[in-house]
Every structure is written in structure tokens, then in C-alpha cells.
XYZ file of C-alpha atoms in Angstrom:
697
model
C 45.648 13.837 27.700
C 41.964 12.984 27.709
C 40.240 12.671 24.319
C 36.517 13.528 24.335
C 34.544 12.375 21.282
C 31.199 14.198 21.072
C 28.318 12.914 18.973
C 27.893 16.250 17.168
C 29.896 19.456 16.621
C 27.383 21.483 18.701
C 28.019 19.349 21.800
C 31.766 19.542 21.210
C 31.520 23.363 21.220
C 29.549 23.317 24.483
C 32.123 21.024 26.124
C 34.958 23.258 24.934
C 33.127 26.318 26.304
C 32.681 24.649 29.708
C 36.332 23.500 30.009
C 37.815 26.747 28.641
C 41.263 27.579 27.244
C 41.178 25.168 24.290
C 42.459 26.124 20.842
C 40.846 24.981 17.593
C 43.114 22.862 15.413
C 41.209 21.930 12.285
C 38.460 19.505 13.245
C 39.336 19.257 16.947
C 40.141 21.432 19.954
C 43.095 21.005 22.309
C 44.227 22.486 25.615
C 43.885 22.349 29.380
C 44.589 18.592 29.410
C 41.815 17.769 26.925
C 41.340 17.103 23.227
C 37.757 17.480 21.994
C 36.559 16.220 18.600
C 33.245 15.030 17.191
C 31.311 12.721 14.920
C 28.470 13.885 12.670
C 25.974 11.603 14.345
C 26.404 8.239 12.606
C 29.782 7.976 10.880
C 29.238 4.235 10.464
C 26.301 2.116 9.335
C 25.758 -1.602 8.954
C 27.029 -3.011 5.688
C 24.549 -3.980 2.999
C 23.493 -7.466 1.905
C 25.852 -7.414 -1.086
C 28.814 -7.042 1.305
C 27.886 -10.392 2.873
C 26.517 -12.140 -0.208
C 27.595 -10.467 -3.496
C 25.547 -10.856 -6.664
C 27.146 -13.123 -9.261
C 27.378 -10.265 -11.773
C 28.839 -7.882 -9.185
C 25.842 -5.549 -9.442
C 23.899 -4.022 -6.547
C 20.493 -4.957 -7.956
C 18.028 -6.592 -5.577
C 17.487 -10.303 -6.075
C 15.826 -13.167 -4.242
C 19.027 -15.176 -4.421
C 20.715 -13.508 -1.440
C 17.747 -13.136 0.919
C 17.011 -13.884 3.646
C 20.422 -12.700 4.829
C 21.386 -13.498 8.438
C 25.014 -12.397 8.987
C 27.028 -14.525 11.406
C 28.736 -11.307 12.473
C 27.297 -7.885 11.764
C 29.823 -5.500 10.245
C 29.910 -1.712 10.174
C 31.415 0.422 7.423
C 31.802 4.159 6.936
C 28.475 5.691 5.961
C 27.793 5.929 2.233
C 25.785 8.444 0.238
C 22.928 7.721 -2.184
C 25.465 6.723 -4.842
C 26.921 4.087 -2.481
C 30.132 6.098 -2.118
C 31.759 6.964 1.221
C 31.255 10.672 1.873
C 34.569 12.544 1.796
C 33.694 14.590 4.908
C 32.774 11.468 6.862
C 36.024 9.760 5.868
C 38.092 12.834 6.755
C 36.486 13.208 10.206
C 36.982 9.535 11.019
C 40.650 9.787 10.058
C 40.925 12.666 12.560
C 39.288 10.550 15.286
C 41.539 7.604 14.456
C 44.679 9.747 14.580
C 43.694 11.300 17.928
C 42.730 7.944 19.494
C 46.171 6.556 18.710
C 48.219 9.559 19.841
C 50.809 8.405 22.362
C 49.903 11.196 24.821
C 46.215 10.203 24.899
C 45.653 7.761 27.757
C 41.871 8.142 28.222
C 39.078 8.243 25.662
C 35.689 9.654 26.686
C 32.403 8.693 25.025
C 30.315 11.886 24.793
C 27.558 10.494 22.626
C 23.997 11.588 23.395
C 22.890 10.063 26.665
C 20.842 7.243 25.179
C 21.344 3.815 23.581
C 21.929 5.271 20.111
C 24.491 7.811 21.302
C 26.171 5.069 23.317
C 26.935 2.904 20.301
C 27.735 5.723 17.847
C 30.954 6.584 19.710
C 31.723 2.975 20.675
C 31.785 1.977 17.010
C 34.093 4.896 16.144
C 36.520 3.979 18.933
C 36.422 0.260 18.128
C 37.244 0.992 14.468
C 39.898 3.596 15.286
C 41.849 2.286 18.271
C 44.962 0.151 17.751
C 45.609 -0.615 21.409
C 43.496 -0.672 24.563
C 43.144 2.581 26.527
C 41.009 3.819 29.404
C 37.438 4.298 28.204
C 35.065 6.580 30.156
C 31.491 7.794 29.671
C 30.371 11.437 29.865
C 26.658 11.321 30.720
C 24.937 14.684 30.304
C 21.348 15.355 31.447
C 21.752 18.884 30.053
C 24.435 20.939 28.299
C 25.021 23.828 30.700
C 28.644 24.604 31.647
C 27.959 23.642 35.275
C 26.540 20.215 34.348
C 29.347 19.453 31.876
C 32.074 20.299 34.418
C 30.293 18.337 37.150
C 29.852 15.303 34.832
C 33.548 15.411 33.828
C 34.415 14.981 37.491
C 31.994 12.066 38.001
C 32.596 9.886 34.941
C 32.058 6.149 35.173
C 33.944 3.470 33.303
C 32.371 2.651 29.951
C 31.811 -0.945 31.180
C 29.035 0.429 33.425
C 26.987 1.072 30.270
C 27.465 -2.369 28.718
C 23.794 -3.362 28.880
C 22.700 -0.060 27.350
C 25.160 -0.612 24.501
C 23.990 -4.210 24.058
C 20.397 -3.051 23.712
C 21.519 -0.404 21.212
C 23.375 -2.967 19.094
C 20.508 -5.469 19.314
C 18.005 -2.840 18.115
C 20.299 -1.867 15.257
C 20.802 -5.485 14.123
C 17.109 -6.399 14.383
C 15.952 -3.302 12.515
C 18.499 -4.067 9.782
C 17.273 -7.669 9.520
C 13.666 -6.610 9.095
C 14.406 -3.606 6.931
C 16.688 -5.143 4.317
C 15.159 -8.621 4.120
C 11.466 -7.783 4.130
C 11.749 -4.528 2.173
C 13.528 -6.380 -0.621
C 11.177 -9.370 -0.504
C 8.011 -7.216 -0.527
C 9.385 -4.926 -3.239
C 10.429 -7.800 -5.521
C 7.078 -9.501 -4.980
C 4.934 -6.424 -5.612
C 7.019 -4.530 -8.168
C 6.698 -1.398 -6.014
C 9.140 -0.108 -3.421
C 7.596 -1.052 -0.070
C 9.429 0.092 3.059
C 8.973 -2.694 5.585
C 10.285 -2.074 9.086
C 9.769 -3.402 12.587
C 8.077 -0.166 13.721
C 6.999 1.738 10.596
C 4.551 -0.980 9.479
C 2.561 -1.237 12.746
C 2.384 2.575 12.870
C 1.003 2.776 9.321
C -1.298 -0.189 10.045
C -2.767 1.523 13.114
C -3.693 4.544 10.973
C -4.928 2.250 8.169
C -7.142 0.234 10.552
C -8.630 3.377 12.065
C -9.343 4.960 8.684
C -10.903 1.744 7.354
C -13.148 1.614 10.441
C -14.235 5.205 9.735
C -14.721 4.542 6.003
C -16.795 1.403 6.605
C -18.738 2.797 9.548
C -22.510 2.565 9.225
C -24.263 4.891 11.695
C -27.034 3.468 13.810
C -29.972 5.242 15.430
C -30.729 4.819 19.114
C -32.874 6.616 21.693
C -31.557 8.313 24.805
C -33.924 9.166 27.668
C -33.436 12.834 28.558
C -35.199 15.353 30.785
C -34.506 19.083 30.323
C -36.568 21.197 32.686
C -36.201 24.357 34.718
C -36.408 24.879 38.458
C -36.796 28.602 39.130
C -35.323 29.431 35.740
C -32.299 27.086 36.069
C -32.128 24.318 33.479
C -31.533 20.861 34.876
C -30.584 18.162 32.391
C -30.872 14.502 33.388
C -29.779 11.759 30.976
C -30.668 8.167 31.799
C -28.157 5.335 31.608
C -30.827 3.383 29.696
C -30.527 3.466 25.901
C -32.921 1.921 23.382
C -32.431 0.486 19.922
C -34.156 2.306 17.049
C -36.802 -0.430 16.876
C -37.663 0.001 20.563
C -39.177 3.489 20.538
C -42.322 2.167 22.246
C -40.236 0.792 25.128
C -38.444 4.129 25.402
C -41.788 5.963 25.628
C -43.011 3.539 28.268
C -39.959 4.199 30.441
C -40.395 7.960 29.998
C -44.026 7.670 31.133
C -42.967 5.590 34.125
C -40.340 8.169 35.174
C -42.611 11.175 34.526
C -45.353 9.703 36.729
C -42.929 9.480 39.653
C -41.229 12.127 41.814
C -37.645 13.313 41.422
C -36.013 14.264 44.727
C -32.554 15.537 45.699
C -31.290 12.769 47.987
C -27.769 14.019 48.566
C -25.723 17.193 48.214
C -21.964 17.404 48.797
C -19.852 20.532 48.794
C -16.178 20.642 49.672
C -13.106 22.736 49.112
C -10.168 20.966 47.515
C -6.889 21.729 45.797
C -6.537 21.012 42.088
C -3.223 19.375 41.188
C -1.225 20.480 38.125
C -0.209 18.046 35.392
C 3.036 16.131 35.691
C 6.324 17.325 34.223
C 6.766 16.520 30.542
C 8.174 13.454 28.860
C 8.950 14.020 25.177
C 5.721 12.300 24.098
C 3.516 14.320 26.456
C 5.194 17.562 25.350
C 4.661 16.668 21.684
C 1.011 15.866 22.465
C 0.453 19.340 23.918
C 2.332 21.141 21.133
C 0.497 19.152 18.456
C -2.933 19.728 19.963
C -2.525 23.422 20.847
C -0.161 24.699 18.148
C -0.603 22.018 15.408
C 3.154 21.441 15.617
C 4.265 18.166 13.982
C 6.352 15.730 16.003
C 9.483 16.172 13.887
C 9.164 19.964 14.153
C 8.715 19.950 17.949
C 11.560 17.452 18.446
C 13.938 19.540 16.332
C 13.095 22.655 18.338
C 13.433 21.025 21.748
C 16.710 19.392 20.610
C 18.025 22.844 19.648
C 16.997 24.215 23.049
C 18.844 21.318 24.700
C 21.992 21.944 22.661
C 21.847 25.623 23.692
C 21.691 24.555 27.345
C 18.171 25.853 28.055
C 16.383 22.537 28.726
C 17.340 19.057 29.907
C 17.782 15.998 27.675
C 14.612 15.810 25.526
C 14.342 12.145 24.517
C 12.982 11.017 27.866
C 10.022 8.725 28.497
C 9.587 9.818 32.124
C 7.494 12.553 33.750
C 9.357 12.263 37.050
C 12.581 13.529 38.614
C 15.197 11.447 40.410
C 15.462 11.927 44.179
C 19.205 12.601 43.733
C 18.342 15.714 41.678
C 16.826 17.705 44.536
C 19.730 20.142 44.871
C 19.758 20.754 41.117
C 16.004 21.405 41.160
C 16.371 23.864 44.055
C 18.935 25.777 42.010
C 16.568 25.913 39.003
C 13.732 27.105 41.277
C 15.899 29.892 42.712
C 16.761 31.020 39.181
C 13.119 30.975 38.062
C 12.129 33.026 41.111
C 14.175 35.884 39.654
C 11.697 35.962 36.746
C 8.907 36.756 39.194
C 7.257 33.345 39.344
C 5.980 32.233 42.787
C 7.791 28.882 42.981
C 9.046 26.858 45.922
C 10.703 23.462 46.326
C 8.310 20.573 46.970
C 9.083 16.925 47.486
C 6.347 14.433 46.680
C 5.917 11.069 44.973
C 4.084 12.765 42.098
C 7.270 14.725 41.293
C 10.217 12.599 42.492
C 9.989 8.861 41.812
C 13.072 6.803 40.934
C 10.927 3.767 40.083
C 9.511 5.587 37.037
C 12.832 6.630 35.499
C 14.628 4.357 33.052
C 17.540 6.514 31.875
C 16.488 10.161 31.981
C 14.315 12.329 34.202
C 11.452 14.501 32.981
C 12.057 17.399 30.633
C 12.590 20.656 32.555
C 14.198 24.058 32.074
C 17.768 24.436 33.318
C 19.110 27.320 35.385
C 20.307 28.881 32.106
C 17.392 31.161 31.186
C 17.233 32.469 27.605
C 16.253 36.003 26.710
C 13.120 36.118 24.576
C 14.900 38.028 21.806
C 17.435 35.188 21.516
C 14.711 32.655 20.636
C 12.716 32.177 17.456
C 8.927 32.330 17.752
C 8.696 28.527 17.708
C 11.532 28.127 20.227
C 9.773 30.556 22.550
C 6.528 28.540 22.314
C 8.285 25.261 23.145
C 10.470 26.730 25.890
C 7.508 28.552 27.473
C 5.462 25.351 27.477
C 8.202 23.484 29.357
C 8.828 26.414 31.732
C 5.136 26.964 32.535
C 4.632 23.301 33.414
C 7.673 23.429 35.734
C 6.267 26.585 37.381
C 2.860 24.900 37.808
C 4.390 21.807 39.452
C 6.446 23.878 41.906
C 3.981 26.753 42.302
C 3.776 28.158 45.847
C 0.148 29.146 45.265
C -2.412 26.346 45.394
C -5.340 26.188 43.025
C -8.308 26.067 45.401
C -11.606 24.764 44.047
C -15.062 24.104 45.358
C -16.402 20.729 44.249
C -20.148 20.124 44.265
C -22.131 16.965 43.757
C -25.903 16.570 43.688
C -27.700 13.209 43.478
C -31.280 13.213 42.212
C -33.349 10.048 42.543
C -36.275 9.505 40.181
C -39.029 7.407 41.775
C -36.540 4.980 43.261
C -35.762 3.762 39.739
C -32.536 5.581 38.920
C -29.999 7.961 40.484
C -28.716 10.913 38.453
C -25.452 12.551 39.575
C -24.633 16.144 38.722
C -21.062 17.299 39.324
C -19.687 20.800 39.257
C -16.535 22.666 40.186
C -15.719 26.325 40.688
C -12.168 27.701 40.918
C -11.924 29.941 44.007
C -8.176 30.688 43.888
C -6.402 30.318 40.528
C -2.981 29.333 41.878
C -0.897 27.485 39.260
C -3.647 27.839 36.594
C -2.446 31.441 36.116
C 0.772 30.037 34.637
C -0.053 26.705 32.958
C -2.903 25.629 30.696
C -6.088 24.464 32.345
C -8.891 23.853 29.882
C -11.878 22.927 32.059
C -14.346 25.738 32.666
C -16.192 26.349 35.895
C -19.358 24.289 36.033
C -21.879 25.756 38.439
C -24.718 23.517 39.590
C -28.299 24.703 40.235
C -29.119 25.909 43.737
C -30.764 22.739 45.024
C -30.834 21.397 48.557
C -31.380 17.925 49.959
C -35.110 17.104 49.906
C -35.951 19.487 47.047
C -38.349 18.159 44.409
C -37.099 18.576 40.838
C -39.356 19.073 37.836
C -38.877 16.375 35.218
C -40.148 15.712 31.712
C -38.366 12.722 30.187
C -38.581 12.233 26.428
C -36.913 9.852 23.976
C -34.243 11.775 22.064
C -33.080 10.336 18.748
C -29.281 10.053 18.563
C -26.859 8.577 16.093
C -23.815 6.435 16.830
C -20.613 8.157 15.809
C -17.642 6.674 13.939
C -14.221 6.406 15.580
C -12.077 9.520 15.276
C -8.959 9.792 13.105
C -5.704 9.507 14.996
C -4.259 12.828 16.123
C -0.680 13.494 17.248
C -1.873 12.998 20.817
C -3.964 9.845 20.354
C -1.409 8.164 18.050
C 1.382 8.936 20.516
C -0.672 7.512 23.365
C -1.413 4.397 21.321
C 2.267 3.877 20.474
C 3.305 4.207 24.131
C 0.988 1.323 25.001
C -0.867 -0.206 22.037
C -2.755 -2.575 24.351
C -4.431 0.137 26.432
C -7.942 1.388 25.798
C -7.835 4.840 24.182
C -10.317 6.314 26.673
C -7.912 5.360 29.454
C -5.052 7.334 27.934
C -5.984 10.581 29.659
C -3.435 11.920 32.122
C -3.988 10.551 35.635
C -1.995 10.213 38.829
C -2.310 6.430 38.602
C 0.233 5.753 35.853
C 1.734 2.524 37.210
C 0.456 0.502 34.242
C 1.809 3.070 31.765
C 5.348 2.879 33.156
C 5.159 -0.880 33.501
C 4.363 -1.070 29.763
C 7.286 1.240 28.906
C 9.807 -0.697 31.005
C 8.554 -4.037 29.648
C 9.084 -2.805 26.073
C 5.450 -2.884 24.942
C 5.695 0.512 23.241
C 6.069 0.737 19.476
C 9.314 2.594 18.869
C 10.983 4.690 21.577
C 11.067 8.358 22.503
C 14.369 8.568 20.597
C 13.145 6.900 17.376
C 9.360 7.273 17.142
C 9.352 10.803 15.708
C 11.804 9.913 12.931
C 9.881 6.770 11.964
C 6.571 8.655 11.693
C 8.340 11.312 9.622
C 9.670 8.555 7.305
C 6.136 7.222 6.893
C 5.014 10.721 5.859
C 7.933 11.180 3.438
C 7.257 7.729 1.939
C 3.713 8.837 1.085
C 2.059 6.303 3.405
C 0.365 8.720 5.801
C -0.621 12.374 5.819
C -0.574 14.914 8.655
C -2.874 17.926 8.331
C -2.942 20.235 11.342
C -2.681 17.495 13.985
C -4.716 14.744 12.263
C -3.191 11.647 10.616
C -4.852 9.880 7.689
C -3.838 6.977 5.473
C -2.810 7.698 1.862
C -3.328 5.383 -1.160
C 0.315 4.233 -1.012
C -0.150 3.403 2.670
C -3.257 1.376 1.861
C -1.318 -0.456 -0.842
C 1.535 -1.182 1.587
C -0.690 -2.726 4.261
C -2.902 -4.669 1.834
C 0.117 -5.953 -0.113
C 1.759 -7.173 3.101
C -1.484 -8.899 4.110
C -1.534 -10.684 0.738
C 2.062 -11.797 1.355
C 1.195 -12.999 4.877
C 3.805 -10.614 6.296
C 2.429 -9.864 9.721
C 4.134 -6.863 11.300
C 1.454 -6.103 13.851
C 1.694 -4.605 17.328
C 1.903 -8.070 18.901
C 5.066 -9.162 17.095
C 6.691 -5.745 17.369
C 5.957 -5.641 21.097
C 7.355 -9.143 21.609
C 10.625 -7.979 20.085
C 10.427 -4.813 22.188
C 10.152 -6.943 25.325
C 13.153 -9.007 24.218
C 15.195 -5.826 23.733
C 14.325 -4.640 27.245
C 15.562 -8.009 28.523
C 18.875 -7.282 26.789
C 18.957 -3.927 28.611
C 18.352 -5.703 31.936
C 20.997 -8.318 31.188
C 18.441 -11.157 31.001
C 19.019 -11.796 27.274
C 22.139 -11.643 25.142
C 22.232 -9.762 21.855
C 22.194 -13.114 20.048
C 19.050 -14.222 21.955
C 17.062 -11.243 20.675
C 18.489 -11.428 17.155
C 17.489 -15.104 16.900
C 13.854 -14.184 17.671
C 13.890 -11.747 14.747
C 15.568 -14.249 12.424
C 12.966 -16.911 13.256
C 10.123 -14.475 12.461
C 11.717 -13.399 9.176
C 12.535 -16.971 8.165
C 8.813 -17.824 8.329
C 8.067 -15.312 5.550
C 10.461 -17.122 3.217
C 9.259 -20.620 4.139
C 6.861 -21.869 1.484
C 3.856 -23.473 3.175
C 1.902 -26.127 1.298
C -1.790 -25.164 1.164
C -4.709 -26.606 -0.829
C -5.115 -24.712 -4.083
C -8.661 -23.603 -3.161
C -7.144 -21.759 -0.170
C -3.954 -20.603 -1.947
C -3.243 -16.840 -1.748
C 0.306 -16.712 -3.136
C 0.133 -14.302 -6.068
C 3.751 -14.794 -7.124
C 6.385 -12.192 -7.933
C 6.244 -9.107 -10.093
C 7.232 -9.910 -13.693
C 6.649 -13.681 -13.437
C 5.128 -15.321 -16.510
C 1.851 -17.063 -15.618
C 0.546 -18.153 -19.007
C -0.540 -17.187 -22.522
C -3.091 -14.463 -23.270
C -6.365 -15.987 -24.571
C -6.956 -12.897 -26.743
C -3.642 -12.297 -28.518
C -1.258 -15.125 -27.554
C 1.318 -12.904 -25.808
C 2.709 -13.688 -22.376
C 0.611 -12.846 -19.320
C 2.780 -11.667 -16.428
C 2.340 -10.665 -12.810
C 1.853 -6.882 -12.576
C 1.642 -4.481 -9.637
C -2.112 -4.893 -9.277
C -2.719 -8.308 -10.828
C -1.937 -10.207 -14.021
C -1.810 -8.517 -17.425
C -1.012 -9.192 -21.051
C 2.450 -8.107 -22.192
C 0.847 -7.131 -25.492
C -0.872 -4.124 -23.914
C 1.329 -1.803 -26.004
C -0.333 -3.243 -29.108
C -3.779 -2.638 -27.628
C -4.520 -5.922 -25.847
C -6.492 -5.185 -22.675
C -6.586 -8.657 -21.095
C -6.032 -8.510 -17.334
C -7.135 -10.114 -14.078
C -7.027 -8.350 -10.740
C -5.063 -10.160 -8.050
C -7.819 -9.317 -5.544
C -11.460 -9.972 -6.402
C -14.193 -9.358 -3.803
C -11.665 -9.353 -1.008
C -10.038 -12.631 -2.122
C -6.442 -12.859 -3.393
C -6.350 -14.766 -6.688
C -3.278 -16.970 -6.523
C -0.721 -17.396 -9.288
C -1.477 -21.141 -9.368
C -5.163 -20.500 -10.027
C -4.414 -17.953 -12.764
C -2.040 -20.419 -14.422
C -4.814 -23.038 -14.307
C -7.330 -20.530 -15.683
C -5.109 -19.622 -18.651
C -4.220 -23.238 -19.390
C -7.559 -25.011 -18.775
C -10.032 -22.122 -18.988
C -11.128 -22.590 -15.379
C -9.666 -22.355 -11.862
C -10.140 -24.702 -8.964
C -12.972 -23.865 -6.592
C -11.780 -20.775 -4.686
C -12.933 -20.189 -1.123
C -13.286 -16.855 0.634
C -14.965 -14.401 -1.738
C -17.045 -11.808 0.147
C -20.375 -10.649 -1.266
C -20.725 -6.861 -1.567
C -24.491 -7.112 -0.977
C -24.623 -9.416 2.040
C -21.084 -9.273 3.406
C -21.104 -13.086 3.560
C -18.386 -15.419 2.301
C -18.941 -17.667 -0.688
C -16.971 -20.066 -2.900
C -16.823 -20.081 -6.684
C -14.805 -21.038 -9.751
C -13.372 -18.471 -12.130
C -13.691 -19.314 -15.824
C -12.750 -17.581 -19.055
C -15.650 -16.229 -21.077
C -14.914 -14.084 -24.148
C -11.489 -13.254 -22.740
C -12.859 -12.236 -19.310
C -12.710 -13.991 -15.976
C -16.235 -14.582 -14.649
C -17.745 -16.508 -11.733
C -19.117 -20.011 -12.038
C -21.004 -21.449 -9.072
């Protein structure tokens, strides 16, 4: 007998449907030479710190005494609920898996986890925990969940050893994320007195939104002058905008240039007109699909992922968590079959083979997201499912459309007095082709009827303009940033030349992965760090507190460090690093946070831990302790209002300086205050005056 362990019940049902003639027996199916059972996603999770280093009193309270925790061997246990108890359903299902794995008539076990690194290790852990003796171990790799694909994949299974590097990367990611999550979350929470979720990916995501919103908040608009001519030739308006721009103080220079241009002659020096074909966009990766759905339908990433996952589990689309927009050359026959099915819907599609569609070098694990040859009826889909499915289908139709989109491209170059060339570009769609089926947002731009040698009327004037602040991140722009945080945003538009984009993905520069990014952003929303309204992200007060608190603690979880770990994980996937190599990098980074560095007191920024006693209140004699936002008198319940902020004019006030202030009435000289008026740094002492901390220069 062959035992298939699916990641979820829905996949198990699809496998059973494809094989046929299996009977349900409690929480598994049996028949036709197969047994099929399932996990509920993660049945196991990494054990907690207290399992490695118990508290002396046996409690589960967080303490500094057992962090940082770097297990010599990471251990998994059955998943627990919020009350730290193993869920009865989880335990029962694992006992079923264990019993089936060890049945004497089962000689082969098949890993049918989702076809990614996470799915790979979910089933491996179950089998490792369940199996008493070694048995054949195979991998069922499913690009989609149609009956045809499942039966074909069952006949082409590879040995599980073939996926060793994928599993290693999955384990390495799990260990590293645990190390960051449990150690730094506990440290930051104990230090601040507020639960702060610190993770390898969540922090740089929140920081990106924080940095952008701070840039918008602190933006000061500036006036400049553009040199523009708007005139009419035979009733047609011709607008020419010079590349020259002038500062607000240089209006006279702007007027002088306008006079110079207006005294000269503007002549059409070149006119080009050619017919061309307009290419459709590429097939969708998950990120690009989410970008479109967010921009057009204001659909959040977690909503769109859930819907496309449901469509996948129903067999209507291919595996969704893909980072590629290309198909594998080996998939040509499958694609031809899909095309023949789609033709029956009345779409004019035909098979095409080109490097913009089929490119093995741009596929890591999964090909682009496409429909399968299982076409749903509209009445069987919800409104949202229909939107998502139609978006995927229409892009596939556009890519394989038999009708070309024919356009006429025009270009006119106007030279003004030999000083500057102005280029006007226009395009008119002559034959709609694929644009009848897929979105195309650009409108026809028709140029004025000018010919080479024509003289153009001009009247240049300085036009006052204002610099604009950066824009808030949207679903699209944040996604593009996370795919390659080192790429200029203006370069993130879709182009045929995407070599750098795929190089960044395969190197591990992206923040998060297609499989995890959506869930992490959703966690940031649920934690109250960021907000999503329509398709625009903004930072929330708790998110500001998180980032600023981490900066005070010198916990740097920026895109550089996260990407370095991402690159290390990709090296594990390629077999260039071991799991231990990548884990050591994380441990070294985390260890630095806990290493106390000696700094001169005038530069000290260590504001201690929440609840620490720092001295005696000068007003009432009660203890002064470290609070969430500074240092306050414990006698506040009796009306004492003595307090000191832990950040004054952008400068963290250290615990050592506050202790000195309360004991001696004056701090050391503190460097790094920033003047609100001038924006310049200055140094000063803090001294007590009538129970208040004031500056002394």
C-alpha cells in the first residue's frame, strides 16, 4: 500500500477524487492500492524557550534570564493553542498519521504537502515524528489540482531525497525566524513594557511604510519654475515643456530664457510614423496578480491570496504562490491543451513559443499562474472568485491571442532656435487585438498634423510649480519594493527587460517570499502597526512606536540585514550553505543586541528596562521607575506628576543620565539634541529646577 499524506483535507479530497474507488474510514481514505490522509497545515511547531531553558519557578512568564536562546538542536512539538495546550483535534489527527505510517502493509509514504518549501517540511516533520522504521519516501509535486495532473504526477514521483535542498531551506527559514521572533520580541517587550512583535521580515516592512510616511509628514514643498509654451497651430494646441527648471529665486533667469526662445524659430526637424504591434503583459506571478487586483478592485493581499488559493484547490488555476511570470519549456503540451479548452469559450487563442512566455532561466520552483483546462461555470463562483479567475484567464488569452494589437506610433521632433529639441510622441491603436480581452489603460494620443520643415508658433512663459511629496505605499508599490528593496521605484514598471528583477529574486534580496509575504503584512495590520484603506498603506501610532523603540534599542532590522539573511537562505537552497551556516549568521546578529557596549555617558542611549528603579522622586520621595514612554514617579496615584520623557528633541535620555540627574541634580553633558527651529544638533546638560528637567548650556 502507498500512504499519501496531504497538507490539507481539501487536497486529500482532490487526490481521492482523481484516484477513484477509495472508501472513507474516519480521518483517512483507503482503496485501489492507496491510503490517503491529511494534516491541517502545521501539526507541529518549534518548541518555546521554556522547553529549552525553563524558568526557575516553572512559570511561562518572559524573563531576561533565558534569552538569548540558541538551541543546539531545534525541536518540534505538536501545535498548542493560546492556552499552551495541545489541541485535541491536532493530537487525534497525528495519531492517525502515526498509525498509518507504521502499518505493516504500507511500504511507501508520499509527501503531498503544498509544492513549496513550507509544504515540504510540514509533511517531513509529521513522518519523522511518526515513523518507527525506514520506508520508501516519495514526493507528489502538483502544479495544479486537476484529476489529470494528479494522476500524471502519481506516475512520475521522485524520491524525497531529490528535494533535500528545498527542505533544508525550509528548515533554515523556520529556525531563523524563530530565533529572531522569540529572542528579539521578548527583549524588546521587556525593555519597553509594551508587546512589540519583532521579526526578520515584519520589521523592515513596517519600517518601509514608516520611513515613507515620515518623509511625507516632514516634506516641505518648494517652488520652482518650468518653461512651457502652449500655442495653437491651425487650432491644434501644441505644448512644449523645456528640460530647464529654475529655482524660485531665479525667476529673472527663467524670463531671460523664455525671451531667448521666443525670439528664435521653432521648426519640425523630424517626423517618424510606423506601424507596430503592441505586446501584452506577461503572465502573472502572485505578486503581479495581487498588484492588479489591489489597484483595480481595492482587494487586499490576504483577500486575493485566499481567493486564488481556493481556485487552486478547486482545480481551476495553477499553483498560486509563484514568483515567476514565465512557463517552463517542458509545459508546452499542457499549454496547448489549455489553449484548446479555452478556444471552446470563443476566445481567439493559438499556441505561441517565445522567450517572453517560455523561459526556464526565470523559474525557481513554479511557473506563472495560469488557468487549467478545468473551466468553471460562472454560477459556481462567488463574485470575488469570478473577478480573480477572469483576471488570470484574460491575461492568458492576451498572451496567446491570435489577433495582434496593431498600433501606429508617431514621433515629432521640434527644434527651438538650435537651443533645445522637444520630442512629441503619440500612438493610435488601429487593430485592438488582445486589448479586447485584457486591460490596457493607455489612451490613444494623437499628435498635431505637422510635417518636417513646418514652423511652429511658440510663446514660452515661466510657469510656477510646486515640488510634490512622495506618495504613500500602495499594494502595488509596496509589493514591488519588497520584491527588490534596492531598486528605484520608478523602475518598477513592467518591462520586457526583467533580468535584474529575477536575479534579485534568485539571490534572495526580496523581503519575504510569495508564500509568506501576504501573511506577514496581514500580521502587521492585525498588530495595529499599519493600516490599509482601499489600496493605500499608512503607518499607525503603534507602528511608529515599534520602529522608534527599536531604534532606541539599537535593534537594526533593516532591508540590508534581512536581505543578507535572504541571500544566505538561497545559498542553502542551492546547496552552497548548510542549515547551520545560515543559522549562525542569525545568531551572530542577535547576539550583538544582547552585548552591552561601553560608550561614553554623553553619548549613552540605553534607557534601561521597563519597571527598573532609577532613583528617588525630588517632589515626593517615592521611587522613579522606567515607564513605557520615559521615567515616572511611582507616587502618581497619590497625585505626584514628576516625569521625564525618554526622548527629548530627538535624543534618547539614557537611564544612567537620569540616575545622575536624580542623585546629583544634573546630568553629564548630553550630545545630539536637535533644535526644532534650526534643525541643527546641539549639546546641553539637563538639570532639575523646581522638580522639572530643564536645559543648561
